[in-house]
XYZ file of C-alpha atoms in Angstrom:
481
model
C 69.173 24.565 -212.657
C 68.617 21.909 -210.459
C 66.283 18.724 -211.688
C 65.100 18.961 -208.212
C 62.278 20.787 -207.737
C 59.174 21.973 -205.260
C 56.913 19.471 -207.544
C 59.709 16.556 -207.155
C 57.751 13.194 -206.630
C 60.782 12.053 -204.519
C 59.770 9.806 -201.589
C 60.097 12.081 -198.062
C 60.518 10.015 -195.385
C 57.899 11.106 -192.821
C 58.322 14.029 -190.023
C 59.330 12.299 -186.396
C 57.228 13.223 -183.465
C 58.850 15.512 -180.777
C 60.538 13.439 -177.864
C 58.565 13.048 -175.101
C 60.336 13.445 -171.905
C 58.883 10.976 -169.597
C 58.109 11.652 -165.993
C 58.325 9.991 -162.378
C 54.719 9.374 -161.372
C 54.380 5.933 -161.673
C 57.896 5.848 -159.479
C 56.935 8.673 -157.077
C 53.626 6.998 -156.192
C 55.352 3.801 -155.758
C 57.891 5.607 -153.324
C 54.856 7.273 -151.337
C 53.030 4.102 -151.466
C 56.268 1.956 -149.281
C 57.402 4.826 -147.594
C 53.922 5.067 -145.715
C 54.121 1.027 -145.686
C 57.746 1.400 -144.040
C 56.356 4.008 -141.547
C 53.457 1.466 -140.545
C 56.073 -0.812 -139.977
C 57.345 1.085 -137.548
C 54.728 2.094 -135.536
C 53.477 -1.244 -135.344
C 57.110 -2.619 -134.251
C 57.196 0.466 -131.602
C 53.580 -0.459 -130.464
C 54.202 -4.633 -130.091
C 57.901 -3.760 -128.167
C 55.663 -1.429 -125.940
C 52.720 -3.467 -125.236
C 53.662 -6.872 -126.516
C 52.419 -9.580 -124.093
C 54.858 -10.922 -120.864
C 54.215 -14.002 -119.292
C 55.498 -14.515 -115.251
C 55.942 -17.590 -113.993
C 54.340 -18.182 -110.668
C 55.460 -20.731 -107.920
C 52.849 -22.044 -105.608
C 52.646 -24.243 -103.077
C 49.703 -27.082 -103.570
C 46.468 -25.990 -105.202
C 44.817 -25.241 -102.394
C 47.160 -22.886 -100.790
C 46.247 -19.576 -100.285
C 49.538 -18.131 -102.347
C 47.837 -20.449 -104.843
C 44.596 -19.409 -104.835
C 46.187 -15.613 -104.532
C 47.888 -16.405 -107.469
C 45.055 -17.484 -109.769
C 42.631 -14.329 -108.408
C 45.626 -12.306 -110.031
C 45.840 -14.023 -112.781
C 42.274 -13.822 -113.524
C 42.074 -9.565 -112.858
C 45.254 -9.626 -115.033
C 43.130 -11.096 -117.897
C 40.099 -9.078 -117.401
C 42.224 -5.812 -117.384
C 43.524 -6.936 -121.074
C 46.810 -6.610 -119.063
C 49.841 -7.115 -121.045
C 51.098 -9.586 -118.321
C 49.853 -13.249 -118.181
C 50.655 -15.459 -115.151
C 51.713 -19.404 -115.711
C 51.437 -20.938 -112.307
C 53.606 -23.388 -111.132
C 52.371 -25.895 -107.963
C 54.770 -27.380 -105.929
C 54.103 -29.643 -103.130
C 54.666 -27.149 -100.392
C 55.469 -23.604 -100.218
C 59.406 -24.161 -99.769
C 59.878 -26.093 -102.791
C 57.979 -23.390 -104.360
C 60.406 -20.674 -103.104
C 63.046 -23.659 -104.288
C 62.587 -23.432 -107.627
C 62.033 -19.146 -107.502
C 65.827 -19.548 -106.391
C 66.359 -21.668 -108.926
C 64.926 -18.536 -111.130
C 62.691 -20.804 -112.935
C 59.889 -18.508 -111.405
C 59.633 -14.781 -111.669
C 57.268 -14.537 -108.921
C 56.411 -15.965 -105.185
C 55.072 -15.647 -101.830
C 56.926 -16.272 -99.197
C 56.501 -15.785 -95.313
C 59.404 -14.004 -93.694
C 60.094 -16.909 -91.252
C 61.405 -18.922 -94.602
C 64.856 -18.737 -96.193
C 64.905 -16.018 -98.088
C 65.999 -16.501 -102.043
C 69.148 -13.998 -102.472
C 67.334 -12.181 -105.307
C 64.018 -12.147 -104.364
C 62.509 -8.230 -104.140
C 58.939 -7.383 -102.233
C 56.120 -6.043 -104.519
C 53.480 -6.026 -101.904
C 52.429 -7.027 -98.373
C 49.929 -9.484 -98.867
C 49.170 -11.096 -95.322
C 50.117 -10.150 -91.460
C 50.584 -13.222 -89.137
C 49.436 -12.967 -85.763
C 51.714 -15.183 -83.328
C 48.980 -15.143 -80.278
C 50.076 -16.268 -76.485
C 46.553 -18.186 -74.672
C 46.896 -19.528 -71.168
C 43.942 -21.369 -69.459
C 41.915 -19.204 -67.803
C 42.433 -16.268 -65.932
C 46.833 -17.895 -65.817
C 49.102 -14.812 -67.102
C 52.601 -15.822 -69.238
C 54.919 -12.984 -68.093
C 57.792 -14.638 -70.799
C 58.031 -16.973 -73.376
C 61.309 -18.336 -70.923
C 57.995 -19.815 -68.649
C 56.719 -22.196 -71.104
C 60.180 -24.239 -71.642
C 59.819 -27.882 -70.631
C 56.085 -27.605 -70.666
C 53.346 -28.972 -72.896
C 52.404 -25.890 -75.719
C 49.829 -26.646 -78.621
C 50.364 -24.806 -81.681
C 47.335 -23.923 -83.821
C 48.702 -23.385 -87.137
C 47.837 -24.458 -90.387
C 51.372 -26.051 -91.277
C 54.137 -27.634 -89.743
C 56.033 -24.531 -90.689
C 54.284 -22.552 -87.794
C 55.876 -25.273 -85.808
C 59.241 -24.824 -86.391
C 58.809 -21.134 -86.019
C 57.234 -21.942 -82.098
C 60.178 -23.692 -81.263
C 62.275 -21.256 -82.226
C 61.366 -18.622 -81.026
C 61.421 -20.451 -77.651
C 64.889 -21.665 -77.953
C 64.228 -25.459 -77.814
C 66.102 -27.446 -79.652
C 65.473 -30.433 -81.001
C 65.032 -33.577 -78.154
C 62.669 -34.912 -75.711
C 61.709 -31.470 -74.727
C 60.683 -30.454 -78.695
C 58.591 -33.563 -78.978
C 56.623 -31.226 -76.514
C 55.699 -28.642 -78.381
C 52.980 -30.538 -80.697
C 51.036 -29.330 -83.258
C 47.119 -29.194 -82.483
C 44.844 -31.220 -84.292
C 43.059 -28.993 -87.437
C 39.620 -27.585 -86.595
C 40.033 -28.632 -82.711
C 37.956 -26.341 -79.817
C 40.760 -23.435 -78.085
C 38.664 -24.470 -74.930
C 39.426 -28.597 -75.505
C 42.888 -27.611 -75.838
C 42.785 -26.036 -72.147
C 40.917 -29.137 -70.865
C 43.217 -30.681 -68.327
C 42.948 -34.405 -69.786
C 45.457 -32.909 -72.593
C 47.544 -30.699 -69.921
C 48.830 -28.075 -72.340
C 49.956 -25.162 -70.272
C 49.547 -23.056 -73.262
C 48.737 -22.243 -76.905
C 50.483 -20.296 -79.466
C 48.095 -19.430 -82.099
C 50.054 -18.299 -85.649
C 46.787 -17.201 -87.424
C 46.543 -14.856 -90.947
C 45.338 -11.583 -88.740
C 42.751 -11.450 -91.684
C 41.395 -14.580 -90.656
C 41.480 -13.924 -86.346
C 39.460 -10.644 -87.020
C 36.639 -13.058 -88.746
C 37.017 -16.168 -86.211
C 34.191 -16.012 -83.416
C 35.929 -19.156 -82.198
C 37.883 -16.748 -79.740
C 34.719 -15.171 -78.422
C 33.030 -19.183 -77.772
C 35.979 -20.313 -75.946
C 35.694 -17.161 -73.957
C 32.680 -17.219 -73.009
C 32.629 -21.309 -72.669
C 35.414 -21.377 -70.010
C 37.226 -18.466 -70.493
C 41.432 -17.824 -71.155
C 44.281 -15.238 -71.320
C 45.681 -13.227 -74.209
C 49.267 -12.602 -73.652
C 51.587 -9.959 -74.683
C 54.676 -11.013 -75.967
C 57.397 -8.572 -74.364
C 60.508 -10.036 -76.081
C 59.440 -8.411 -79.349
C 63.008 -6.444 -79.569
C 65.345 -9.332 -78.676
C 63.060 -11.652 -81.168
C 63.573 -9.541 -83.718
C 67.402 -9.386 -83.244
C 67.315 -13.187 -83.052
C 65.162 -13.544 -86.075
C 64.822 -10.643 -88.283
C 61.698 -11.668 -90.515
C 59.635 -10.810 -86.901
C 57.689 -7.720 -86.994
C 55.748 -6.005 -84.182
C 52.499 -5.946 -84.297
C 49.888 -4.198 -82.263
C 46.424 -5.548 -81.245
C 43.662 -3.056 -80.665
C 41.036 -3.640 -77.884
C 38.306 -5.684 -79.101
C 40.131 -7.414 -82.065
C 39.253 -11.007 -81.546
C 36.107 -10.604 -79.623
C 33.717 -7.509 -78.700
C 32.117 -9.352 -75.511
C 33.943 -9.904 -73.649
C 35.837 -7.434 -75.417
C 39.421 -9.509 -76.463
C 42.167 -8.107 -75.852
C 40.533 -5.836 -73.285
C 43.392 -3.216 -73.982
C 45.582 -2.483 -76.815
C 48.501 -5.515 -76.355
C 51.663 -5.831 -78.118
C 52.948 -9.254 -79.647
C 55.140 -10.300 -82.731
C 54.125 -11.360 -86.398
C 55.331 -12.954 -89.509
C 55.019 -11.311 -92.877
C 53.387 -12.833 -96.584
C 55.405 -11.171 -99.034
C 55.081 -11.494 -102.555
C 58.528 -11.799 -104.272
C 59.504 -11.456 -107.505
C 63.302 -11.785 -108.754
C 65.447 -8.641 -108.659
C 66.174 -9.028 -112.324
C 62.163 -8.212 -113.126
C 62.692 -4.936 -115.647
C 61.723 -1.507 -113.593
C 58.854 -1.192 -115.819
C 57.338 -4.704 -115.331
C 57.535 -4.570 -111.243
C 55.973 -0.633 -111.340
C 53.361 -1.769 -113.751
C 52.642 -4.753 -111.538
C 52.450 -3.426 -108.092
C 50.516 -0.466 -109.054
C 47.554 -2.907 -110.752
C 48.078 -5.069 -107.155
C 47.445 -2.034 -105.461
C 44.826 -0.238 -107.097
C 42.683 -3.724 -107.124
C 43.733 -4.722 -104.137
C 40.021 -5.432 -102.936
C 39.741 -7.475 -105.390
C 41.927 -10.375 -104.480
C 41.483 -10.658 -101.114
C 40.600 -14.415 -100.874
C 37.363 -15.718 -99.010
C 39.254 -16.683 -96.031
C 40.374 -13.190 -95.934
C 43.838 -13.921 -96.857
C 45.387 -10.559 -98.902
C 41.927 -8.656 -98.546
C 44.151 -5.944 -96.756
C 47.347 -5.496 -99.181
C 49.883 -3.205 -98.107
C 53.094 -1.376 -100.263
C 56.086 -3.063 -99.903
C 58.473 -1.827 -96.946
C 60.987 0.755 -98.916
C 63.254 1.560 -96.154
C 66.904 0.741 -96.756
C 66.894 -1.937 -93.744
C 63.905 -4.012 -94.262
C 63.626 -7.515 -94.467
C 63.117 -8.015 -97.851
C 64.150 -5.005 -99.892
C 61.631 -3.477 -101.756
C 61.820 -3.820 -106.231
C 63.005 -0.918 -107.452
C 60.304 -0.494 -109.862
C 58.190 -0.830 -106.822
C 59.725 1.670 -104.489
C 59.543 4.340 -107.562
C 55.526 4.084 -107.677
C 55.317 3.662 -103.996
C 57.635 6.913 -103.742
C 55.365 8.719 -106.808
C 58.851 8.252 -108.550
C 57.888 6.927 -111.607
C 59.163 8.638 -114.572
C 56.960 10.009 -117.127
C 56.529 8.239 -120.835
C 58.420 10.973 -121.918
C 61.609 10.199 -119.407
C 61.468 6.410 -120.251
C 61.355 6.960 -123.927
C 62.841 9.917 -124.412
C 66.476 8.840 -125.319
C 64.924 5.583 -126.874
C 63.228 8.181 -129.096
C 66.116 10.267 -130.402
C 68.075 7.461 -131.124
C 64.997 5.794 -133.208
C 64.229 8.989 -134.893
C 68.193 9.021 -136.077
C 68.201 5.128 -136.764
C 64.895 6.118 -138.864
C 66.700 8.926 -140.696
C 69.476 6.890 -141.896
C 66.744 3.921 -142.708
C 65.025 6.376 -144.397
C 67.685 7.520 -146.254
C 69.222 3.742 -147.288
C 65.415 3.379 -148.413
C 65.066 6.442 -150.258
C 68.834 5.742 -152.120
C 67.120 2.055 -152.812
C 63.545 3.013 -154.315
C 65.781 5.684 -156.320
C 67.824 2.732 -157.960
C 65.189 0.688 -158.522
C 62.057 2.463 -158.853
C 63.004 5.394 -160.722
C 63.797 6.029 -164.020
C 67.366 7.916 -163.737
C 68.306 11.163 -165.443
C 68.816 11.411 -169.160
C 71.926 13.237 -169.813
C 71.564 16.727 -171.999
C 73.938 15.952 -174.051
C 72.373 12.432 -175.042
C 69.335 14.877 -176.538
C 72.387 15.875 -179.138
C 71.495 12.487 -181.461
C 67.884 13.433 -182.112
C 69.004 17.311 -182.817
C 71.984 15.562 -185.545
C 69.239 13.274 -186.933
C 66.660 16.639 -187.865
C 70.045 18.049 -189.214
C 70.771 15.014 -191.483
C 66.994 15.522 -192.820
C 67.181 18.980 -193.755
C 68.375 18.480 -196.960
C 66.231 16.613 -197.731
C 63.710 18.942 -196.904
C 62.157 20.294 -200.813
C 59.251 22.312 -199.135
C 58.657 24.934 -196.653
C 56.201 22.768 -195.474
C 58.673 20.125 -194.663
C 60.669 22.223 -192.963
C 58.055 23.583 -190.897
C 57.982 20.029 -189.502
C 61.507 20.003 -188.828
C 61.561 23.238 -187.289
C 58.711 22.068 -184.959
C 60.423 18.768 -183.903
C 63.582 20.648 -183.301
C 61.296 23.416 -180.696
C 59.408 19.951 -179.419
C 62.984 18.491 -178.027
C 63.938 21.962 -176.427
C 60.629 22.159 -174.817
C 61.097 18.853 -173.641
C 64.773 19.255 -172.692
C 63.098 22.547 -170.116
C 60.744 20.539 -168.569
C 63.284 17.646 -167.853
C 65.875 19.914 -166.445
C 63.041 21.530 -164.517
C 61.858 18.279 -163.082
C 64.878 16.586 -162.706
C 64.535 13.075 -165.602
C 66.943 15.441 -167.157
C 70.603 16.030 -166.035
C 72.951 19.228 -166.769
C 75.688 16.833 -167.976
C 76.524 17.619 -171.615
C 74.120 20.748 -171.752
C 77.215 22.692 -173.746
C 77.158 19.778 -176.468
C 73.115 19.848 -176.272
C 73.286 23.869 -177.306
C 75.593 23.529 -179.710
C 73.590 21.301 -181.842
C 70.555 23.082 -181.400
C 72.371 26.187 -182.433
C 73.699 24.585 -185.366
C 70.723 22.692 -186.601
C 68.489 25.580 -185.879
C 71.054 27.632 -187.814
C 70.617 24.956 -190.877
C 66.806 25.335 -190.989
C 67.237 28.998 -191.268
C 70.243 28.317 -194.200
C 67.611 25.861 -196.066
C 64.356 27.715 -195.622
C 66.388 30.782 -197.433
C 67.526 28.507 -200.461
C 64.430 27.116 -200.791
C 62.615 30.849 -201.331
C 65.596 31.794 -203.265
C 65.023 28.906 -205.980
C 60.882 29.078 -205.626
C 61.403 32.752 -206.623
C 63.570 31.995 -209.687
C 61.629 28.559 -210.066
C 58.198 30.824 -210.435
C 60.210 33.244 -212.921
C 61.025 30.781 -215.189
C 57.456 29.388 -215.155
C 56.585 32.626 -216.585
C 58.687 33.148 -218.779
C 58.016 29.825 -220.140
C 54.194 30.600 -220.659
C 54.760 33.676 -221.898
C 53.272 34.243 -225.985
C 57.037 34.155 -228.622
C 57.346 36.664 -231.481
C 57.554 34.704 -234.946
C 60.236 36.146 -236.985
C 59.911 34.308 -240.072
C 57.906 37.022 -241.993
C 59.954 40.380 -240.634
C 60.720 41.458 -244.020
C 64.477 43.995 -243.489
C 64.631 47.503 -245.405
C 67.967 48.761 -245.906
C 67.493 52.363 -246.673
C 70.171 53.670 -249.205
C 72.051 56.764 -248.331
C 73.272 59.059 -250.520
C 76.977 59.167 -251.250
């Protein structure tokens, strides 16, 4: 019999805890946490590329201009609106080197009157201003033609020397003694001083904002003071040919004076244009967005000398002047396309970019956020290690514990598989050894009842009382022969 008993006093090494199969929570939070970061991200970048902040350059004439002052009424609304456009304006000396440097395209916007060269890329946004070109004769004299007035004395009543140059062209003189005739009138001077024979002009050509002729009474003074003619201009047609920035414009009866009622009849004449410009390069989005805040505040910046208080859409037929921008014409036309027809293929292609993102992301949190899979068949060592303790195992007691760790690491084993910290690789190894070592127990817990049963009979027998022979006296009995 074995010196090894239930009551050894052998030194058991102590019963391992169960393997605990840890989890992904920490590392699934985390992923939550910078996938909703990452989709902030996002919005926020879609949000500043919609409605990120764009700055147009305007070019002005000199501060006092009225495309100047236009320019910083817009500016202004712009800013009040919490537009996404801001306006940087540019003053020039005069209105040509503004247009200069718009050619130049280091402006995105001007103004220009249609009588100017015309930048190759500039596209109209809005009408801003109607010039009047007005015909007066002295008193009751009628001007059948513009031919009538060459070789004779004509004032001009403009407000630049531009409106000069335009006079004598459209009245074919070129320049020589017989230009120094046409002369610009002195600013702020009487229309009935003009007429006064000590300065002999045989007529004035008035080039006026029609804004501005609507407001002047100074038409309805001179009238009254000595009286004079209102033209029509007939030539409008052949003008136009000869310079296509003329338009034709109509006066109604009683537009420069009501009594006497100026021009008594409706009269036809010619006109200039105010334009505002901005380069054909200007994004679709930018011009719509921009004419449609010009026109639905268009009362708003109208200046005091009622320059742009009437705005008008830009011209979209195929053959005006200045063509219309594009992103213009599609508002003016109710064209404009929906968010949804902007954005729409912008949209499926970011939802794919996003996917793949999302997917490079999700791969990279994986390697280093989470905790990868412990194989099955790595499980195997801690099954072998309960095997190697087993016999070492002198009590049923013991190897309960055994048989409890063994049931902990199959538990655990489940669970992983179920939740994924635990891969299929090796399971056939990781079944095997539980087989085996589960088989062992079994083998061990048998010998161990086996030798406590015999163990417990010799116990007994060992306290049982012993028969002392040492007085049994023998009797042979003698038989007879």
């Amino acid at each position: 019999m074995s010196a090894e008993g239930p009551n050894s006093s052998q030194a058991e090494p102590p019963p391992r805890r169960p393997k605990v199969i840890k989890t992904n929570q920490q590392q699934v939070l985390l992923y939550v946490v910078l996938t909703l970061l990452l989709s902030l991200a996002t919005v926020w970048g879609g949000r500043a590329m919609l409605h990120n902040s764009e700055t147009l350059t305007f070019a002005v004439g000199a501060p006092n201009s009225d495309e100047a002052l236009f320019a910083a009424k817009l500016a202004a609304l712009l800013k009040s609106n919490a537009s996404r456009f801001r306006i940087k304006i540019v003053n020039n000396g005069d209105n040509a080197k503004a247009l200069a440097l718009f050619d130049r395209r280091q402006a995105d916007l001007a103004v220009l009157r249609t009588d100017a060269k015309v930048p190759l890329r500039a596209r109209t946004l809005a009408i801003l201003e109607h010039d009047l070109v007005l015909l007066l004769g002295p008193g009751n004299k009628k001007i059948k033609s513009l031919a009538e007035l060459k070789k004779k004395k004509v004032a001009v009543l403009a407000e630049s020397d531009s409106s000069l140059a335009f006079v004598r062209g459209i009245l074919d003189i070129p320049d020589g003694p017989d230009a120094a005739k046409i002369q610009m009138a002195p600013q702020g001077v009487m229309l009935d001083k003009l007429f006064a024979p000590a300065n002999g002009f045989a007529a004035v050509i008035a080039v006026v904002h029609a804004s501005k002729a609507i407001r002047d009474k100074g038409y309805e003074q001179a009238a009254r003071r000595g009286g004079f003619t209102l033209n029509a201009i007939d030539e409008v047609k052949a003008l136009a040919r000869k310079f296509p920035g003329i338009s034709d414009e109509t006066l109604t009866a009683g537009t420069l004076a009501a009594s006497p009622q100026i021009p008594d009849d409706d009269l036809e004449t010619i006109g200039l244009e105010w334009l505002l410009v901005a380069q054909s390069r200007m994004s679709l989005t930018t011009a719509g967005e921009l004419a449609r805040t010009i026109y639905e505040n268009k009362s708003a910046l109208g200046l005091d000398s009622g320059f742009a208080s009437r705005i008008e859409p830009a011209s979209v037929e195929k053959d005006a002047f200045v063509m219309a921008h594009q992103g213009a014409a599609d508002y003016i036309n109710d064209d404009t396309k929906s968010f949804m027809d902007k954005y729409s293929d912008m949209m499926y292609l970011g939802a794919a970019a996003l996917s793949v993102i999302g997917s490079i992301f999700a791969a990279i949190y994986a390697k280093i956020t989470r905790i990868a899979p412990e194989k099955a068949s790595e499980l195997s060592t801690a099954i072998l290690d309960i095997g190697e303790r087993i016999e070492h195992a002198h009590s049923l007691d013991q190897l309960e514990c055994l048989q409890d760790e063994l049931e902990g690491i199959l538990r655990g084993a489940v669970i992983g598989l179920r939740d994924g910290t635990i891969s299929t690789d090796g399971l056939d190894t990781f079944k095997l050894g539980y087989e085996f070592v589960r088989d062992e127990i079994g083998m061990r817990r048998d010998y161990l009842k086996r030798h406590a049963g015999e163990a417990e009979k010799a116990a007994r027998d060992a306290t049982a009382p012993q028969h002392d022979d040492s007085n049994v006296v023998v009797v042979k009995t003698a038989q007879s022969a």
